[in-house]
XYZ file of C-alpha atoms in Angstrom:
557
model
C 200.783 95.325 309.364
C 202.601 92.087 307.977
C 206.140 93.397 308.861
C 205.180 94.139 312.275
C 203.679 90.513 312.723
C 207.046 89.233 311.139
C 209.003 91.107 313.640
C 206.903 89.853 316.455
C 207.478 86.180 315.425
C 211.221 86.640 314.979
C 211.219 88.256 318.498
C 209.390 85.340 319.857
C 211.507 82.616 318.139
C 214.671 84.484 319.330
C 213.373 84.530 322.793
C 212.539 80.764 322.892
C 216.168 79.992 321.335
C 217.673 82.308 323.816
C 216.120 80.649 326.606
C 216.643 77.082 325.249
C 220.445 77.860 325.031
C 220.771 79.278 328.408
C 218.935 76.295 329.826
C 221.249 73.778 327.863
C 224.297 75.675 329.733
C 222.426 75.502 333.120
C 221.756 71.808 332.823
C 225.298 71.218 331.678
C 226.737 73.047 334.372
C 224.351 71.464 337.044
C 225.459 68.077 335.841
C 229.195 69.011 336.423
C 228.218 70.279 339.968
C 226.642 67.159 341.065
C 229.217 64.955 339.536
C 231.772 66.950 341.490
C 229.662 66.709 344.525
C 230.089 62.868 344.597
C 233.814 63.519 344.298
C 233.874 66.042 347.335
C 234.411 63.993 350.279
C 236.688 66.125 352.581
C 237.086 69.879 353.343
C 239.842 70.235 351.315
C 237.809 68.882 348.218
C 235.106 71.483 349.284
C 237.316 74.379 349.661
C 240.329 73.773 347.370
C 238.997 71.199 345.000
C 241.351 68.440 346.464
C 244.358 70.522 345.163
C 244.542 68.568 342.052
C 244.050 71.302 339.379
C 247.236 71.723 336.857
C 248.444 75.178 335.825
C 246.402 75.400 332.576
C 243.286 74.083 334.173
C 243.708 76.616 337.120
C 244.663 79.502 334.672
C 241.383 78.947 332.715
C 239.578 78.915 335.925
C 241.121 81.933 337.190
C 240.280 83.579 333.790
C 236.916 82.352 334.050
C 236.698 84.005 337.589
C 238.149 87.145 336.553
C 236.573 87.910 333.237
C 233.333 88.586 334.714
C 230.029 90.252 333.619
C 232.128 93.669 334.258
C 234.748 92.785 331.895
C 232.473 91.326 329.003
C 229.509 93.790 329.611
C 230.698 96.690 331.418
C 234.001 97.385 329.658
C 232.610 96.951 326.142
C 229.694 99.476 327.096
C 232.269 101.828 328.563
C 234.424 101.874 325.396
C 231.254 102.144 323.402
C 230.178 105.188 325.023
C 233.226 106.939 326.136
C 235.996 105.624 323.689
C 239.477 105.905 324.954
C 238.622 106.536 328.450
C 236.539 103.331 328.670
C 239.759 101.327 327.609
C 241.388 102.527 330.727
C 239.403 99.992 332.563
C 240.710 97.028 330.315
C 244.471 98.124 331.037
C 243.953 98.505 334.968
C 242.532 95.213 335.175
C 245.321 93.439 333.226
C 248.176 95.291 334.762
C 246.936 94.400 338.071
C 247.806 90.797 337.283
C 251.755 91.765 337.525
C 251.011 92.741 341.268
C 249.309 89.391 342.091
C 252.145 87.466 340.119
C 255.129 89.070 341.607
C 253.848 89.866 345.193
C 251.204 87.361 346.188
C 250.555 84.059 344.260
C 253.697 81.951 345.231
C 253.800 83.314 348.729
C 250.083 82.834 349.455
C 249.914 79.239 348.062
C 253.039 78.322 350.154
C 251.696 79.864 353.343
C 248.206 79.107 353.620
C 245.370 76.220 353.376
C 242.017 77.403 352.258
C 241.644 81.183 352.827
C 243.460 84.621 353.076
C 243.126 84.586 356.646
C 245.131 81.379 357.181
C 248.220 83.646 355.927
C 247.217 86.556 358.050
C 246.647 84.428 361.027
C 249.724 82.526 360.916
C 251.802 84.519 363.058
C 249.045 86.739 364.847
C 246.402 85.987 367.620
C 243.934 83.799 365.507
C 240.532 84.809 366.738
C 240.693 88.727 366.195
C 242.497 88.349 363.013
C 240.086 85.624 361.416
C 237.132 87.603 362.613
C 238.570 90.705 360.544
C 239.587 88.714 357.632
C 236.190 87.032 357.052
C 234.297 90.478 357.656
C 236.551 91.936 354.931
C 235.938 88.863 352.487
C 232.248 89.014 352.823
C 232.190 92.899 352.208
C 234.192 92.702 349.015
C 232.359 89.548 347.861
C 229.174 91.353 348.533
C 230.121 94.605 346.442
C 231.336 92.224 343.716
C 228.165 90.221 343.833
C 226.018 93.114 343.331
C 227.964 94.097 340.029
C 227.237 90.608 338.440
C 223.576 90.390 339.451
C 222.944 93.816 338.158
C 224.633 92.626 334.681
C 222.241 89.709 334.625
C 219.078 91.862 335.180
C 220.182 94.238 332.486
C 220.795 91.272 330.102
C 217.568 89.989 330.697
C 215.291 92.718 329.634
C 217.216 92.852 326.503
C 216.921 89.045 325.875
C 213.452 88.784 326.559
C 212.931 91.771 324.386
C 211.046 93.761 327.036
C 210.970 97.391 326.089
C 209.476 100.087 328.633
C 205.605 99.606 328.632
C 205.853 95.686 327.308
C 205.483 92.591 329.257
C 206.722 89.062 329.363
C 204.656 86.440 331.276
C 202.684 89.259 332.459
C 205.851 90.754 334.075
C 207.039 94.211 332.855
C 210.761 95.083 332.412
C 211.485 96.056 336.078
C 209.913 92.906 337.531
C 211.509 90.758 335.110
C 214.859 92.132 336.250
C 214.152 91.476 339.779
C 213.073 88.001 339.022
C 216.248 87.402 337.211
C 218.180 88.535 339.756
C 216.561 86.178 342.197
C 216.916 83.242 339.667
C 220.600 83.871 339.385
C 220.925 83.983 343.063
C 219.314 80.892 343.468
C 221.221 78.974 340.801
C 224.626 80.446 342.139
C 223.590 79.205 345.799
C 222.898 75.613 344.148
C 226.433 75.590 342.610
C 228.245 76.299 345.684
C 226.302 74.327 348.328
C 226.138 71.251 345.915
C 229.414 71.217 344.018
C 232.005 72.969 345.999
C 235.258 74.271 344.746
C 235.678 71.240 342.424
C 232.209 71.845 340.616
C 232.796 75.791 340.465
C 236.149 75.191 339.151
C 234.952 73.020 336.124
C 232.045 75.617 335.753
C 234.664 78.457 335.319
C 236.768 76.373 332.835
C 233.700 75.573 330.556
C 232.770 79.191 330.803
C 236.260 80.695 330.088
C 236.115 78.455 326.570
C 232.521 79.771 325.811
C 233.474 83.227 326.528
C 236.650 83.439 324.637
C 235.109 81.494 321.744
C 231.976 83.870 321.738
C 234.185 87.026 321.826
C 236.482 85.761 319.192
C 233.798 85.314 316.863
C 232.449 88.876 317.430
C 236.005 90.304 316.949
C 236.431 88.624 313.616
C 233.132 89.443 312.439
C 233.686 93.211 313.236
C 237.053 93.457 311.672
C 235.882 91.435 308.769
C 233.076 94.108 308.489
C 235.733 96.772 308.016
C 238.060 94.433 305.840
C 240.581 94.333 308.682
C 241.102 98.035 308.379
C 241.468 99.379 312.081
C 241.385 103.098 311.302
C 238.212 102.599 309.219
C 236.683 101.076 312.398
C 237.932 103.786 314.638
C 236.870 106.523 312.377
C 233.212 105.044 312.067
C 233.170 104.511 315.905
C 233.721 108.271 316.340
C 231.312 109.360 313.969
C 228.689 107.057 315.085
C 229.111 107.941 318.782
C 228.079 111.257 318.440
C 231.235 112.806 320.116
C 233.289 113.142 317.047
C 237.176 113.073 317.340
C 236.885 113.602 321.009
C 235.845 109.847 321.165
C 239.273 108.721 320.506
C 241.115 111.093 322.812
C 241.349 111.088 326.771
C 238.876 113.504 328.320
C 235.428 112.261 327.827
C 234.715 110.612 331.230
C 237.903 111.439 333.212
C 239.975 114.513 333.496
C 237.117 116.379 332.123
C 238.114 120.172 331.765
C 235.341 122.335 333.279
C 235.832 125.729 332.042
C 235.958 128.186 335.006
C 235.712 125.420 337.521
C 239.110 124.594 338.568
C 238.027 122.361 341.513
C 235.682 120.195 339.187
C 238.577 119.800 336.645
C 240.788 118.880 339.572
C 238.505 116.121 340.975
C 237.845 114.677 337.519
C 241.570 113.910 337.358
C 241.964 112.687 340.588
C 238.949 110.247 340.245
C 240.969 108.683 337.050
C 243.963 108.375 339.501
C 242.004 106.912 341.982
C 240.458 104.299 339.642
C 243.787 103.241 338.467
C 245.063 102.725 341.935
C 241.710 100.627 342.829
C 242.351 98.436 339.636
C 245.982 97.948 339.860
C 246.242 97.038 343.524
C 242.731 95.497 344.017
C 243.319 92.006 341.919
C 245.882 90.989 344.661
C 243.398 91.561 347.460
C 240.243 89.869 345.986
C 239.380 87.001 348.071
C 237.734 84.728 345.402
C 241.008 85.092 343.255
C 243.329 84.342 346.182
C 241.486 81.155 347.117
C 242.077 79.965 343.493
C 245.940 79.725 344.244
C 245.132 77.030 346.720
C 243.616 74.650 344.178
C 246.855 73.326 342.802
C 249.429 71.171 344.473
C 252.673 73.398 344.441
C 253.631 77.159 344.294
C 255.260 76.450 340.892
C 251.869 75.374 339.528
C 250.309 78.404 341.104
C 252.906 80.823 339.164
C 252.182 78.786 335.879
C 248.618 79.273 336.256
C 249.023 83.119 336.823
C 250.998 83.173 333.581
C 248.185 81.108 331.678
C 245.399 83.528 333.240
C 247.491 86.751 332.117
C 247.782 85.313 328.616
C 244.109 84.393 328.590
C 243.015 87.532 330.054
C 245.264 89.780 328.023
C 243.933 88.416 324.940
C 240.514 88.854 326.233
C 240.971 92.549 327.090
C 242.368 93.301 323.530
C 239.033 91.868 322.449
C 236.918 94.162 324.544
C 238.553 97.004 322.314
C 237.148 95.649 319.150
C 233.764 94.995 320.924
C 233.424 98.211 322.324
C 234.655 100.343 319.246
C 232.503 97.768 317.099
C 229.519 98.421 319.082
C 229.893 102.423 318.817
C 230.212 101.992 315.087
C 227.562 99.435 314.218
C 224.986 99.895 316.930
C 225.679 103.657 317.730
C 225.785 105.527 321.162
C 222.141 106.661 321.104
C 220.856 103.038 320.489
C 222.987 101.575 323.324
C 222.011 104.187 325.934
C 218.237 103.761 324.734
C 218.583 100.121 325.767
C 220.600 100.806 328.922
C 221.606 103.807 330.231
C 225.016 102.577 331.680
C 225.978 100.805 328.384
C 225.707 97.349 330.026
C 224.123 95.732 326.827
C 226.488 97.060 324.277
C 228.191 93.641 323.602
C 224.853 91.783 323.213
C 223.301 94.496 320.865
C 226.754 94.415 318.880
C 226.023 90.553 318.465
C 222.630 91.201 317.376
C 223.606 93.615 314.849
C 226.302 91.390 313.401
C 223.798 88.538 313.191
C 221.352 90.814 311.073
C 224.283 91.751 308.781
C 225.919 88.374 308.350
C 223.170 85.643 308.909
C 220.483 87.926 307.328
C 217.237 89.436 308.789
C 215.832 89.538 312.169
C 216.313 85.801 312.994
C 220.073 85.953 312.279
C 220.078 88.770 314.875
C 218.362 86.901 317.105
C 220.420 83.528 316.910
C 223.754 85.653 317.426
C 222.052 87.682 320.225
C 220.877 84.320 321.857
C 224.458 82.716 321.611
C 226.348 85.853 323.233
C 223.623 86.278 325.731
C 223.971 82.756 326.886
C 227.727 83.201 327.143
C 227.255 86.239 329.258
C 224.895 84.348 331.481
C 227.400 81.729 331.721
C 230.044 84.417 332.913
C 227.647 85.605 335.446
C 226.867 82.341 337.042
C 230.435 81.367 337.116
C 231.672 84.336 338.752
C 229.031 84.446 341.335
C 229.587 80.809 342.344
C 233.353 81.837 342.846
C 232.346 84.689 344.740
C 230.010 83.000 346.986
C 232.433 80.064 347.639
C 234.852 82.249 348.675
C 232.672 84.352 351.259
C 230.936 81.222 352.540
C 234.227 79.343 352.928
C 235.712 82.307 354.989
C 232.659 82.177 357.329
C 232.888 78.579 357.752
C 236.559 78.169 358.050
C 237.788 81.345 359.646
C 234.823 82.487 361.813
C 232.953 79.315 362.550
C 235.643 76.836 363.062
C 238.565 79.096 364.462
C 236.609 81.767 366.305
C 233.424 80.280 367.495
C 234.612 76.568 367.798
C 238.288 77.573 368.685
C 239.627 75.189 366.083
C 237.661 72.212 367.450
C 235.013 71.843 364.638
C 234.885 68.510 362.675
C 235.300 68.878 358.758
C 231.642 67.765 358.308
C 230.453 70.678 360.505
C 232.708 73.070 358.883
C 231.448 72.309 355.269
C 227.780 72.195 356.624
C 228.245 75.723 357.781
C 229.926 76.757 354.366
C 226.719 75.695 352.731
C 224.347 77.445 354.938
C 226.571 80.814 354.736
C 226.338 80.247 350.925
C 222.561 80.709 351.322
C 222.689 83.886 353.583
C 225.339 85.500 351.509
C 223.396 84.740 348.346
C 220.061 86.425 350.165
C 221.950 89.389 351.032
C 223.237 90.143 347.699
C 220.028 89.641 345.970
C 218.358 91.959 348.359
C 221.272 94.824 347.713
C 221.354 93.983 343.862
C 217.668 95.206 343.371
C 218.430 98.611 344.544
C 221.672 99.039 342.412
C 220.158 98.692 338.950
C 220.991 101.966 337.574
C 224.700 101.325 337.926
C 227.458 100.400 335.277
C 228.631 97.036 336.064
C 232.433 97.764 335.476
C 232.057 100.819 337.719
C 230.686 98.592 340.362
C 233.632 96.313 340.264
C 235.745 99.064 340.392
C 234.491 99.690 343.953
C 235.047 96.277 345.016
C 238.610 96.485 343.983
C 238.670 99.706 345.977
C 237.755 97.799 349.030
C 239.828 94.904 348.496
C 242.987 97.075 347.934
C 242.245 99.187 351.111
C 241.529 96.188 353.325
C 243.112 93.133 352.277
C 246.347 94.003 350.319
C 247.925 96.073 352.937
C 247.456 93.273 355.686
C 248.603 90.623 353.133
C 251.730 92.440 352.022
C 252.734 93.515 355.537
C 252.035 90.117 356.838
C 254.390 88.316 354.329
C 257.253 91.126 354.135
C 257.236 93.060 357.471
C 258.913 91.253 360.530
C 257.583 93.786 363.102
C 253.790 93.398 361.953
C 251.442 92.186 364.477
C 247.843 91.521 365.586
C 247.031 94.976 366.184
C 248.557 96.151 362.813
C 246.513 93.641 361.062
C 243.203 94.574 362.856
C 243.833 98.319 362.330
C 244.602 97.656 358.509
C 241.762 95.703 357.525
C 238.952 97.504 359.684
C 240.614 101.096 359.004
C 240.821 100.392 355.159
C 237.547 98.605 354.937
C 235.430 101.175 357.038
C 237.389 104.223 355.110
C 236.578 102.864 351.718
C 232.950 101.771 352.583
C 232.233 105.063 354.303
C 233.670 107.151 351.464
C 231.610 105.173 348.942
C 228.593 105.918 351.120
C 229.277 109.567 351.009
C 230.163 109.873 347.244
C 227.996 110.793 344.145
C 227.699 106.970 343.524
C 225.123 106.522 346.332
C 223.264 109.982 346.223
C 223.207 113.222 344.708
C 223.671 112.527 340.968
C 221.284 111.388 338.118
C 222.902 107.811 338.193
C 223.166 107.286 341.737
C 221.468 104.416 343.832
C 219.317 107.114 345.221
C 219.009 109.852 342.572
C 216.341 111.724 344.495
C 218.344 112.056 347.789
C 221.588 114.075 348.268
C 223.857 113.436 351.362
C 227.228 113.202 349.591
C 230.096 115.483 350.560
C 233.005 113.238 349.118
C 233.665 114.395 345.521
C 235.339 111.307 343.752
C 233.215 108.324 342.795
C 236.196 105.900 343.603
C 237.726 106.196 347.068
C 240.861 104.337 346.339
C 243.286 107.332 346.337
C 242.418 108.061 349.845
C 241.370 104.628 351.392
C 244.190 102.429 349.939
C 246.910 104.760 351.711
C 244.891 104.941 354.889
C 244.625 101.179 354.840
C 248.578 101.003 354.667
C 248.953 103.855 357.163
C 246.627 102.165 359.764
C 248.475 98.931 359.330
C 251.736 100.828 360.410
C 250.007 102.774 363.027
C 248.444 99.873 364.902
C 251.604 97.686 364.897
C 253.616 100.953 366.048
C 251.193 101.428 369.149
C 251.548 97.662 370.010
C 254.562 95.978 371.820
C 253.678 92.487 370.554
C 256.139 91.049 368.239
C 257.040 87.384 367.480
C 260.407 87.299 365.093
C 260.598 83.329 365.473
C 257.131 83.049 363.930
C 257.998 85.492 361.160
C 261.076 83.613 360.278
C 259.133 80.467 359.883
C 256.486 82.089 357.704
C 259.526 83.610 355.591
C 260.931 80.289 355.210
C 257.563 78.583 354.389
C 256.314 81.504 351.973
C 259.405 81.254 349.981
C 260.085 77.551 350.223
C 256.836 75.997 350.750
C 258.401 73.960 353.636
C 255.603 72.592 355.793
C 252.787 73.893 353.453
C 249.442 72.073 353.177
C-alpha cells in the first residue's frame, strides 16, 4: 500500500510543479504581450512589429514559428514508432528552407507590405485576388492550428497524469483534453489581440531559446546514457521498438511491400513521394512564415534571418533524431502507444524516464517531465499566436480594407477588424480540433503544407517570375490548388475508412493516399497556367515594375 501512496503523492507534486511552471511561462509571455501592446501604435506595428527586428532576432522568431508541436512532439513520436521512416519528416521540413531562401524570402520582402496578397495583387485586379489570398491563408492556418491544439490536448492528459478511467478536478481524460484545447485557444487569441506582431515575435524568441535549451539537455542525457556510443543507442532502440532491425531500415511506414497486392505497395510508395513534395514545397507557401519576412527593415536582413533560421532549425532536427531513437530505446514503443496511439507524447515520456534515471525516483521524473512539458506548451502557444496573427491580418488587411472598404479603411479600423478576426478564427480552430484528436500532429501539419504548396506557392512563383501571369491565372491557381487539396484530403483515409481516421466508423474515402500533394501541387501549377492562357489580360509595365522592385527593393515599404 505504502508504495502506491508514495506514487500518488509524487504524481500530485509533479502535477503542481508542471502547472506552476506553465503558469510562470504564461505570466512572463502575457507580460511581454502587454508591454508590446503599449508600443503598438500603427498598423505597421501591429502587422510587422514596426519592421525593427534584426536578422538574428527574426531568425530566432522564424525558428520559434516553425519548430512547432509537430516538430517537437510529432516527429519525435514518428521516429520513436517508425525509426528511419519517421526521420523523413525532419529532412523534408529542413530542405524546404532552401526553397524559401532561394525563391521567396528576399523577393517577398522587397515586394509586399504586410501579407502574401500584397505581392499577388500588385499587378492584378485587387479585389478578386485579395479575396482568394485571404481564403487560402485562413484555410492553411486553420489546418495548422488544428495540429497545434491536438498536440496541446495530448500533452495535458499525460501531464496531469489522467489515465483512462481516472479524473482530474472531476474531469476524465477526454474532457480535460477538450478543456485544454479551449484554454490554449483563449490564450492565443489574447496574445494576438493584445500584442500584435511585436508581442508575438518576442514570445517566439523566448520560446525558441526554451525549446533549444530543453531539447539540448535531453539529447546530452540520452547520449550520456549510452556513453556517446551512437550504435549502442540505435541497437537498443531497434530492440525495444519491437520491430527489430527493420526499425533502422526504410519501409515501416512508407513504401511498405504488401505481398500479393501490387496496387497497395504502389500507393504506399506514392504516399512517400507525395509527403516529400508537400514538405519541401509547403514552407515557401505558409502564410505565417511569409509574414515574418516583413518584420525586418531590408531584404538583406530578410536573407540573413533565413540563414539564422536554417542553422537553428537544422540543429533542432538533428536533436529530434536523438530524441526519437532515445524514446524508442528508453521508453519502448509499447509504452508510447499505450499513452498516445499516434506517438505524440514520446518526447515528454522520454523526459520523464531521463528524470527517473538521472535525478532519482518518481520526483526526478516529475521534474523533467514538468520542464519539458512547459517547453512544449510554450511551443504550442507561440506557434498558434503566429498563425492566428497571419490569418487575422489577412482578413483585415486583404479582405476588409481592400475588398469591402476598397482601400478606404483607416488604420485604426483595420487593426480593430484584425482583432475581431482573431477571435473568430480561434473559435473555428477550437471547434475543429476537438474532432481531430486521434491524428498524429506531424501528419496533420503535413496536410497544411500540402494545402499551402498547392494553393499559395504556384501563385507566388508565377507572380514573381512569369511576365504573362494575370488575375484569372492567380484565381484559378489559388482556388484550383486549394479546392483540389481539401477535396482530396476529405475523401482520403485520413478522414474516413481507417482505424486512425477522424471518423473511424464511417467510410466514404476513394482517394488512396493520405497526403494529396503529388496530385494537388501539380494541379495548382496547371490551373495557374490554364487560367492565364484563357485570359487576354496582361500588363508588362506593371510586371517590369514588380521585377525591379522584387530584386532591388526600390519603392518597397
